[in-house]
PDB file of C-alpha atoms in Angstrom:
ATOM      1  CA  MET A   1     140.376 127.619  56.069  1.00  0.00           C
ATOM      2  CA  GLN A   2     137.155 126.243  54.527  1.00  0.00           C
ATOM      3  CA  LEU A   3     135.588 127.732  51.370  1.00  0.00           C
ATOM      4  CA  TYR A   4     131.992 126.944  50.448  1.00  0.00           C
ATOM      5  CA  HIS A   5     131.553 127.848  46.810  1.00  0.00           C
ATOM      6  CA  HIS A   6     130.797 126.684  43.274  1.00  0.00           C
ATOM      7  CA  PRO A   7     132.799 127.004  40.063  1.00  0.00           C
ATOM      8  CA  PHE A   8     129.860 128.673  38.228  1.00  0.00           C
ATOM      9  CA  SER A   9     129.254 131.332  40.828  1.00  0.00           C
ATOM     10  CA  LEU A  10     130.612 134.759  39.878  1.00  0.00           C
ATOM     11  CA  ASP A  11     131.460 135.768  43.438  1.00  0.00           C
ATOM     12  CA  SER A  12     132.988 132.373  44.133  1.00  0.00           C
ATOM     13  CA  GLN A  13     135.279 132.882  41.144  1.00  0.00           C
ATOM     14  CA  LYS A  14     136.403 136.263  42.563  1.00  0.00           C
ATOM     15  CA  VAL A  15     137.297 134.675  45.881  1.00  0.00           C
ATOM     16  CA  ARG A  16     139.019 131.672  44.372  1.00  0.00           C
ATOM     17  CA  LEU A  17     141.082 133.888  42.045  1.00  0.00           C
ATOM     18  CA  THR A  18     142.217 135.812  45.129  1.00  0.00           C
ATOM     19  CA  LEU A  19     143.162 132.620  46.927  1.00  0.00           C
ATOM     20  CA  GLU A  20     145.173 131.393  43.939  1.00  0.00           C
ATOM     21  CA  GLU A  21     146.866 134.738  43.320  1.00  0.00           C
ATOM     22  CA  LYS A  22     147.812 135.005  47.031  1.00  0.00           C
ATOM     23  CA  GLU A  23     148.787 131.312  47.192  1.00  0.00           C
ATOM     24  CA  ILE A  24     146.667 130.567  50.223  1.00  0.00           C
ATOM     25  CA  ASP A  25     145.751 126.958  50.908  1.00  0.00           C
ATOM     26  CA  TYR A  26     142.121 126.171  51.611  1.00  0.00           C
ATOM     27  CA  THR A  27     139.654 123.251  51.741  1.00  0.00           C
ATOM     28  CA  SER A  28     137.078 123.424  48.971  1.00  0.00           C
ATOM     29  CA  HIS A  29     133.445 122.528  49.456  1.00  0.00           C
ATOM     30  CA  HIS A  30     131.166 122.686  46.363  1.00  0.00           C
ATOM     31  CA  VAL A  31     127.725 124.104  47.099  1.00  0.00           C
ATOM     32  CA  ASN A  32     125.704 124.180  43.892  1.00  0.00           C
ATOM     33  CA  PRO A  33     122.805 126.703  44.045  1.00  0.00           C
ATOM     34  CA  LEU A  34     121.381 125.322  40.763  1.00  0.00           C
ATOM     35  CA  THR A  35     120.665 122.024  42.577  1.00  0.00           C
ATOM     36  CA  GLY A  36     119.580 123.651  45.868  1.00  0.00           C
ATOM     37  CA  LYS A  37     122.567 122.554  47.921  1.00  0.00           C
ATOM     38  CA  ASN A  38     122.792 126.081  49.367  1.00  0.00           C
ATOM     39  CA  MET A  39     119.404 125.403  50.986  1.00  0.00           C
ATOM     40  CA  ASP A  40     120.610 122.394  52.950  1.00  0.00           C
ATOM     41  CA  ALA A  41     120.162 123.022  56.653  1.00  0.00           C
ATOM     42  CA  PHE A  42     123.916 122.759  57.426  1.00  0.00           C
ATOM     43  CA  PHE A  43     124.767 125.609  55.003  1.00  0.00           C
ATOM     44  CA  PHE A  44     121.647 127.631  55.774  1.00  0.00           C
ATOM     45  CA  ARG A  45     122.515 127.714  59.465  1.00  0.00           C
ATOM     46  CA  MET A  46     125.888 129.064  58.609  1.00  0.00           C
ATOM     47  CA  ASN A  47     124.561 131.643  56.169  1.00  0.00           C
ATOM     48  CA  PRO A  48     120.802 132.297  56.293  1.00  0.00           C
ATOM     49  CA  SER A  49     120.962 134.277  53.070  1.00  0.00           C
ATOM     50  CA  GLY A  50     121.809 130.991  51.304  1.00  0.00           C
ATOM     51  CA  LYS A  51     124.360 132.841  49.168  1.00  0.00           C
ATOM     52  CA  ILE A  52     127.836 131.649  48.169  1.00  0.00           C
ATOM     53  CA  PRO A  53     130.755 131.951  48.719  1.00  0.00           C
ATOM     54  CA  VAL A  54     131.217 131.553  52.443  1.00  0.00           C
ATOM     55  CA  LEU A  55     134.649 131.470  54.064  1.00  0.00           C
ATOM     56  CA  GLN A  56     135.103 129.818  57.424  1.00  0.00           C
ATOM     57  CA  ASN A  57     138.380 130.111  59.365  1.00  0.00           C
ATOM     58  CA  GLY A  58     137.909 128.471  62.743  1.00  0.00           C
ATOM     59  CA  SER A  59     134.846 130.144  64.283  1.00  0.00           C
ATOM     60  CA  HIS A  60     135.145 133.157  61.968  1.00  0.00           C
ATOM     61  CA  ILE A  61     132.605 133.058  59.148  1.00  0.00           C
ATOM     62  CA  ILE A  62     132.422 135.642  56.369  1.00  0.00           C
ATOM     63  CA  PHE A  63     129.925 135.725  53.486  1.00  0.00           C
ATOM     64  CA  ASP A  64     130.408 139.180  51.961  1.00  0.00           C
ATOM     65  CA  THR A  65     132.532 138.778  48.828  1.00  0.00           C
ATOM     66  CA  ILE A  66     134.718 141.895  49.260  1.00  0.00           C
ATOM     67  CA  GLU A  67     135.152 141.248  52.963  1.00  0.00           C
ATOM     68  CA  ILE A  68     136.313 137.727  52.198  1.00  0.00           C
ATOM     69  CA  ILE A  69     138.790 138.963  49.596  1.00  0.00           C
ATOM     70  CA  GLN A  70     140.213 141.618  51.893  1.00  0.00           C
ATOM     71  CA  TYR A  71     140.442 139.098  54.761  1.00  0.00           C
ATOM     72  CA  ILE A  72     142.463 136.764  52.427  1.00  0.00           C
ATOM     73  CA  GLU A  73     144.670 139.666  51.493  1.00  0.00           C
ATOM     74  CA  ARG A  74     145.389 140.461  55.120  1.00  0.00           C
ATOM     75  CA  ILE A  75     146.282 136.868  55.876  1.00  0.00           C
ATOM     76  CA  ALA A  76     148.536 136.709  52.873  1.00  0.00           C
ATOM     77  CA  GLU A  77     150.320 139.915  53.763  1.00  0.00           C
ATOM     78  CA  LYS A  78     150.836 138.852  57.325  1.00  0.00           C
ATOM     79  CA  VAL A  79     152.379 135.551  56.214  1.00  0.00           C
ATOM     80  CA  SER A  80     154.705 137.245  53.662  1.00  0.00           C
ATOM     81  CA  SER A  81     155.769 140.090  55.927  1.00  0.00           C
ATOM     82  CA  GLY A  82     155.937 138.231  59.206  1.00  0.00           C
ATOM     83  CA  GLY A  83     153.038 140.351  60.553  1.00  0.00           C
ATOM     84  CA  ASN A  84     154.715 143.729  60.038  1.00  0.00           C
ATOM     85  CA  ASN A  85     154.391 146.492  57.460  1.00  0.00           C
ATOM     86  CA  LEU A  86     151.294 145.199  55.742  1.00  0.00           C
ATOM     87  CA  ASN A  87     151.146 146.295  52.126  1.00  0.00           C
ATOM     88  CA  LEU A  88     147.417 146.210  51.518  1.00  0.00           C
ATOM     89  CA  SER A  89     145.482 147.323  48.434  1.00  0.00           C
ATOM     90  CA  SER A  90     145.475 150.994  47.645  1.00  0.00           C
ATOM     91  CA  LYS A  91     142.421 153.227  47.997  1.00  0.00           C
ATOM     92  CA  GLU A  92     142.006 153.208  44.166  1.00  0.00           C
ATOM     93  CA  VAL A  93     142.010 149.405  44.071  1.00  0.00           C
ATOM     94  CA  VAL A  94     139.381 149.214  46.820  1.00  0.00           C
ATOM     95  CA  GLU A  95     137.234 151.784  45.029  1.00  0.00           C
ATOM     96  CA  TRP A  96     137.360 149.753  41.826  1.00  0.00           C
ATOM     97  CA  MET A  97     136.429 146.615  43.762  1.00  0.00           C
ATOM     98  CA  HIS A  98     133.296 148.218  45.128  1.00  0.00           C
ATOM     99  CA  LYS A  99     132.440 149.816  41.815  1.00  0.00           C
ATOM    100  CA  ILE A 100     132.622 146.456  40.027  1.00  0.00           C
ATOM    101  CA  GLN A 101     130.675 144.676  42.783  1.00  0.00           C
ATOM    102  CA  GLU A 102     127.798 147.153  42.494  1.00  0.00           C
ATOM    103  CA  TRP A 103     126.801 145.527  39.182  1.00  0.00           C
ATOM    104  CA  ASP A 104     124.558 142.602  39.975  1.00  0.00           C
ATOM    105  CA  ALA A 105     125.043 139.874  37.389  1.00  0.00           C
ATOM    106  CA  MET A 106     122.126 137.708  38.527  1.00  0.00           C
ATOM    107  CA  TYR A 107     119.299 139.252  36.494  1.00  0.00           C
ATOM    108  CA  PHE A 108     121.535 139.966  33.489  1.00  0.00           C
ATOM    109  CA  THR A 109     122.521 136.276  33.425  1.00  0.00           C
ATOM    110  CA  LEU A 110     119.028 134.974  33.916  1.00  0.00           C
ATOM    111  CA  PHE A 111     117.593 137.128  31.169  1.00  0.00           C
ATOM    112  CA  HIS A 112     120.046 135.498  28.772  1.00  0.00           C
ATOM    113  CA  VAL A 113     119.173 131.900  29.803  1.00  0.00           C
ATOM    114  CA  PRO A 114     116.440 130.346  27.611  1.00  0.00           C
ATOM    115  CA  GLU A 115     113.115 130.811  29.411  1.00  0.00           C
ATOM    116  CA  LYS A 116     112.126 127.105  29.322  1.00  0.00           C
ATOM    117  CA  TYR A 117     115.369 126.145  31.203  1.00  0.00           C
ATOM    118  CA  ARG A 118     115.007 129.072  33.621  1.00  0.00           C
ATOM    119  CA  LEU A 119     111.435 128.175  34.542  1.00  0.00           C
ATOM    120  CA  TYR A 120     112.300 124.497  34.952  1.00  0.00           C
ATOM    121  CA  VAL A 121     115.101 125.292  37.401  1.00  0.00           C
ATOM    122  CA  PHE A 122     113.055 127.825  39.346  1.00  0.00           C
ATOM    123  CA  LYS A 123     110.199 125.400  39.814  1.00  0.00           C
ATOM    124  CA  PHE A 124     112.716 122.749  41.045  1.00  0.00           C
ATOM    125  CA  LEU A 125     114.351 125.196  43.535  1.00  0.00           C
ATOM    126  CA  ARG A 126     111.007 126.317  44.980  1.00  0.00           C
ATOM    127  CA  ARG A 127     110.239 122.683  45.690  1.00  0.00           C
ATOM    128  CA  VAL A 128     113.617 122.313  47.388  1.00  0.00           C
ATOM    129  CA  ILE A 129     112.980 125.326  49.647  1.00  0.00           C
ATOM    130  CA  MET A 130     109.550 124.061  50.665  1.00  0.00           C
ATOM    131  CA  ALA A 131     111.015 120.618  51.437  1.00  0.00           C
ATOM    132  CA  ARG A 132     113.751 122.121  53.590  1.00  0.00           C
ATOM    133  CA  MET A 133     111.165 124.251  55.380  1.00  0.00           C
ATOM    134  CA  ALA A 134     109.281 121.141  56.377  1.00  0.00           C
ATOM    135  CA  GLU A 135     112.462 119.308  57.450  1.00  0.00           C
ATOM    136  CA  SER A 136     113.950 122.109  59.624  1.00  0.00           C
ATOM    137  CA  ARG A 137     111.121 123.865  61.362  1.00  0.00           C
ATOM    138  CA  ASP A 138     113.459 126.034  63.417  1.00  0.00           C
ATOM    139  CA  LEU A 139     114.613 127.615  60.133  1.00  0.00           C
ATOM    140  CA  ALA A 140     111.098 127.880  58.673  1.00  0.00           C
ATOM    141  CA  SER A 141     110.971 131.707  58.831  1.00  0.00           C
ATOM    142  CA  ALA A 142     114.332 132.053  57.111  1.00  0.00           C
ATOM    143  CA  TYR A 143     113.285 129.588  54.406  1.00  0.00           C
ATOM    144  CA  HIS A 144     110.038 131.446  53.957  1.00  0.00           C
ATOM    145  CA  CYS A 145     112.023 134.630  53.273  1.00  0.00           C
ATOM    146  CA  LYS A 146     113.965 132.785  50.554  1.00  0.00           C
ATOM    147  CA  LEU A 147     110.712 131.570  49.030  1.00  0.00           C
ATOM    148  CA  ARG A 148     109.424 135.161  48.910  1.00  0.00           C
ATOM    149  CA  GLU A 149     112.712 136.193  47.296  1.00  0.00           C
ATOM    150  CA  ALA A 150     112.213 133.520  44.655  1.00  0.00           C
ATOM    151  CA  TYR A 151     108.790 134.752  43.723  1.00  0.00           C
ATOM    152  CA  ASP A 152     110.024 138.321  43.674  1.00  0.00           C
ATOM    153  CA  ARG A 153     112.857 137.295  41.342  1.00  0.00           C
ATOM    154  CA  ASP A 154     110.339 135.604  39.006  1.00  0.00           C
ATOM    155  CA  GLU A 155     108.305 138.786  38.914  1.00  0.00           C
ATOM    156  CA  LYS A 156     111.265 140.964  38.046  1.00  0.00           C
ATOM    157  CA  LEU A 157     112.203 138.698  35.227  1.00  0.00           C
ATOM    158  CA  ASN A 158     108.955 139.547  33.591  1.00  0.00           C
ATOM    159  CA  ASN A 159     109.941 143.218  33.648  1.00  0.00           C
ATOM    160  CA  ALA A 160     112.038 144.279  30.631  1.00  0.00           C
ATOM    161  CA  GLU A 161     113.056 147.472  32.483  1.00  0.00           C
ATOM    162  CA  VAL A 162     115.043 145.353  34.943  1.00  0.00           C
ATOM    163  CA  LEU A 163     117.169 143.984  32.097  1.00  0.00           C
ATOM    164  CA  ARG A 164     117.556 147.493  30.521  1.00  0.00           C
ATOM    165  CA  ARG A 165     118.900 148.940  33.757  1.00  0.00           C
ATOM    166  CA  SER A 166     121.322 146.031  34.188  1.00  0.00           C
ATOM    167  CA  GLU A 167     122.557 146.349  30.607  1.00  0.00           C
ATOM    168  CA  ASN A 168     123.034 150.122  30.969  1.00  0.00           C
ATOM    169  CA  HIS A 169     124.918 149.692  34.248  1.00  0.00           C
ATOM    170  CA  LEU A 170     127.218 147.109  32.717  1.00  0.00           C
ATOM    171  CA  ALA A 171     127.858 149.267  29.589  1.00  0.00           C
ATOM    172  CA  ARG A 172     128.769 152.290  31.747  1.00  0.00           C
ATOM    173  CA  LEU A 173     131.137 150.182  33.864  1.00  0.00           C
ATOM    174  CA  LEU A 174     132.881 148.664  30.858  1.00  0.00           C
ATOM    175  CA  ASP A 175     133.179 152.062  29.137  1.00  0.00           C
ATOM    176  CA  GLU A 176     135.007 153.335  32.259  1.00  0.00           C
ATOM    177  CA  VAL A 177     137.245 150.242  32.332  1.00  0.00           C
ATOM    178  CA  GLU A 178     137.974 150.792  28.575  1.00  0.00           C
ATOM    179  CA  LEU A 179     139.154 154.312  29.256  1.00  0.00           C
ATOM    180  CA  LYS A 180     141.288 153.203  32.232  1.00  0.00           C
ATOM    181  CA  LEU A 181     142.906 150.366  30.248  1.00  0.00           C
ATOM    182  CA  GLY A 182     143.872 152.879  27.603  1.00  0.00           C
ATOM    183  CA  GLU A 183     146.343 154.234  30.133  1.00  0.00           C
ATOM    184  CA  THR A 184     147.607 151.123  31.969  1.00  0.00           C
ATOM    185  CA  SER A 185     148.122 147.413  31.351  1.00  0.00           C
ATOM    186  CA  TYR A 186     145.849 146.447  34.264  1.00  0.00           C
ATOM    187  CA  LEU A 187     142.932 148.110  35.903  1.00  0.00           C
ATOM    188  CA  VAL A 188     145.015 149.980  38.467  1.00  0.00           C
ATOM    189  CA  GLY A 189     148.530 150.490  37.072  1.00  0.00           C
ATOM    190  CA  GLU A 190     151.010 148.088  35.589  1.00  0.00           C
ATOM    191  CA  ASP A 191     150.592 145.373  38.208  1.00  0.00           C
ATOM    192  CA  PHE A 192     147.772 142.902  38.570  1.00  0.00           C
ATOM    193  CA  SER A 193     145.592 143.751  41.576  1.00  0.00           C
ATOM    194  CA  LEU A 194     142.474 142.701  43.385  1.00  0.00           C
ATOM    195  CA  ALA A 195     140.551 145.097  41.122  1.00  0.00           C
ATOM    196  CA  ASP A 196     141.466 142.773  38.206  1.00  0.00           C
ATOM    197  CA  VAL A 197     140.274 139.758  40.318  1.00  0.00           C
ATOM    198  CA  MET A 198     136.877 141.420  40.548  1.00  0.00           C
ATOM    199  CA  LEU A 199     136.653 142.143  36.810  1.00  0.00           C
ATOM    200  CA  ILE A 200     137.869 138.885  35.285  1.00  0.00           C
ATOM    201  CA  PRO A 201     134.758 136.788  36.225  1.00  0.00           C
ATOM    202  CA  ILE A 202     132.445 139.406  34.695  1.00  0.00           C
ATOM    203  CA  LEU A 203     134.302 139.116  31.342  1.00  0.00           C
ATOM    204  CA  ALA A 204     134.225 135.354  31.618  1.00  0.00           C
ATOM    205  CA  ARG A 205     130.424 135.439  32.166  1.00  0.00           C
ATOM    206  CA  LEU A 206     129.944 137.602  29.093  1.00  0.00           C
ATOM    207  CA  GLU A 207     131.992 135.112  27.099  1.00  0.00           C
ATOM    208  CA  LEU A 208     129.988 132.208  28.517  1.00  0.00           C
ATOM    209  CA  LEU A 209     126.778 133.903  27.426  1.00  0.00           C
ATOM    210  CA  ASN A 210     128.252 134.444  23.912  1.00  0.00           C
ATOM    211  CA  LEU A 211     128.096 138.227  24.375  1.00  0.00           C
ATOM    212  CA  GLU A 212     131.836 138.919  23.945  1.00  0.00           C
ATOM    213  CA  ASP A 213     131.402 140.673  20.588  1.00  0.00           C
ATOM    214  CA  GLU A 214     128.948 143.138  22.050  1.00  0.00           C
ATOM    215  CA  TYR A 215     130.701 143.867  25.332  1.00  0.00           C
ATOM    216  CA  ILE A 216     134.363 142.844  25.003  1.00  0.00           C
ATOM    217  CA  ASN A 217     135.505 142.817  21.356  1.00  0.00           C
ATOM    218  CA  SER A 218     133.800 146.178  20.727  1.00  0.00           C
ATOM    219  CA  ARG A 219     136.197 147.712  23.286  1.00  0.00           C
ATOM    220  CA  PRO A 220     139.755 147.214  21.983  1.00  0.00           C
ATOM    221  CA  ASN A 221     141.527 147.869  25.265  1.00  0.00           C
ATOM    222  CA  ILE A 222     139.334 145.385  27.118  1.00  0.00           C
ATOM    223  CA  ALA A 223     139.755 142.872  24.314  1.00  0.00           C
ATOM    224  CA  ASP A 224     143.574 143.057  24.646  1.00  0.00           C
ATOM    225  CA  TYR A 225     143.317 142.938  28.442  1.00  0.00           C
ATOM    226  CA  TRP A 226     141.086 139.852  28.238  1.00  0.00           C
ATOM    227  CA  VAL A 227     143.680 137.991  26.173  1.00  0.00           C
ATOM    228  CA  LEU A 228     146.314 138.995  28.692  1.00  0.00           C
ATOM    229  CA  VAL A 229     144.619 137.946  31.935  1.00  0.00           C
ATOM    230  CA  LYS A 230     143.439 134.614  30.462  1.00  0.00           C
ATOM    231  CA  GLN A 231     147.060 133.566  30.439  1.00  0.00           C
ATOM    232  CA  ARG A 232     147.343 133.782  34.224  1.00  0.00           C
ATOM    233  CA  PRO A 233     147.570 130.416  36.029  1.00  0.00           C
ATOM    234  CA  SER A 234     144.801 131.532  38.425  1.00  0.00           C
ATOM    235  CA  TYR A 235     142.390 132.091  35.575  1.00  0.00           C
ATOM    236  CA  LYS A 236     143.197 128.703  33.980  1.00  0.00           C
ATOM    237  CA  LYS A 237     142.584 126.941  37.266  1.00  0.00           C
ATOM    238  CA  VAL A 238     139.481 128.801  38.492  1.00  0.00           C
ATOM    239  CA  ILE A 239     137.626 129.512  35.246  1.00  0.00           C
ATOM    240  CA  GLY A 240     139.402 128.115  32.162  1.00  0.00           C
ATOM    241  CA  LYS A 241     139.269 124.591  33.652  1.00  0.00           C
ATOM    242  CA  TYR A 242     135.464 124.648  33.355  1.00  0.00           C
ATOM    243  CA  PHE A 243     134.590 127.075  30.605  1.00  0.00           C
ATOM    244  CA  ASP A 244     137.354 127.363  27.976  1.00  0.00           C
ATOM    245  CA  GLY A 245     136.494 125.881  24.586  1.00  0.00           C
ATOM    246  CA  TRP A 246     134.688 122.514  24.558  1.00  0.00           C
ATOM    247  CA  LYS A 247     134.769 122.424  28.388  1.00  0.00           C
ATOM    248  CA  ARG A 248     132.002 125.004  28.489  1.00  0.00           C
ATOM    249  CA  ARG A 249     129.476 122.703  26.845  1.00  0.00           C
ATOM    250  CA  LYS A 250     130.536 119.727  29.000  1.00  0.00           C
ATOM    251  CA  THR A 251     130.170 121.773  32.210  1.00  0.00           C
ATOM    252  CA  LEU A 252     126.698 123.161  31.381  1.00  0.00           C
ATOM    253  CA  LEU A 253     125.413 119.808  30.073  1.00  0.00           C
ATOM    254  CA  LYS A 254     126.573 118.016  33.252  1.00  0.00           C
ATOM    255  CA  THR A 255     124.753 120.517  35.467  1.00  0.00           C
ATOM    256  CA  TRP A 256     121.534 120.354  33.422  1.00  0.00           C
ATOM    257  CA  CYS A 257     121.509 116.519  33.451  1.00  0.00           C
ATOM    258  CA  PHE A 258     122.041 116.547  37.209  1.00  0.00           C
ATOM    259  CA  ILE A 259     119.081 118.873  37.773  1.00  0.00           C
ATOM    260  CA  ARG A 260     116.877 116.716  35.556  1.00  0.00           C
ATOM    261  CA  VAL A 261     117.763 113.549  37.496  1.00  0.00           C
ATOM    262  CA  ARG A 262     117.267 115.205  40.881  1.00  0.00           C
ATOM    263  CA  SER A 263     113.898 116.590  39.824  1.00  0.00           C
ATOM    264  CA  MET A 264     112.747 113.181  38.490  1.00  0.00           C
ATOM    265  CA  LEU A 265     113.792 111.423  41.675  1.00  0.00           C
ATOM    266  CA  ARG A 266     111.796 113.802  43.779  1.00  0.00           C
ATOM    267  CA  LYS A 267     108.621 112.771  41.998  1.00  0.00           C
ATOM    268  CA  TYR A 268     108.910 109.175  43.227  1.00  0.00           C
TER     269      TYR A 268
END
């Protein structure tokens, strides 16, 4: 089983948490969208959307996050039960998974990145797309679609209403989570589930953006829950390894330096 992902990617974190919780072995391939690796022809042929994560098991390729997670769950249950009496996630768990996935973190995250860094990276990525378009002419139309998406994204980031809608959506979601966690230890009952797998990376992203006081600590049940789930080995391996404490600064600085070097090399 091959997983194409990156530690910074929210959806990649959801899939990796699932793999760790289900104790499924896989081969890891880092594909960093901040440096344009998701635009390399090899990856783009596999997934023309250029999005991560992508799971490949033999000839079977999946690039929808929830579909990947449910596929992993089916494999884990077949292994543990010998192929009989699969005990898959309940309807409530699946409903929470989709509800959480409906919130798109991309614009929310980008709005909270300093504009000078954001513009630098976007300019770099547009150059990468145009270079790949010239190198792989059979994929030119697909690359052109990605270029149009990039310009559309830039336009939306100049619209404050896009951020307002994203913030309101997130607040409504977290308010509902807060009410639910007032009744149970985890999102669906007293046992950790795939619904929690979907929620944890969102809380981690809020902490990374230094927004925990506004969105997490202001909700006591979520604050207690956040302390609880950060103790899980899966969290420590998938997210804490990169973003807890001083590691956060090291991780972000390393990425920024890499982008700067790549951009300078392309000029010569």
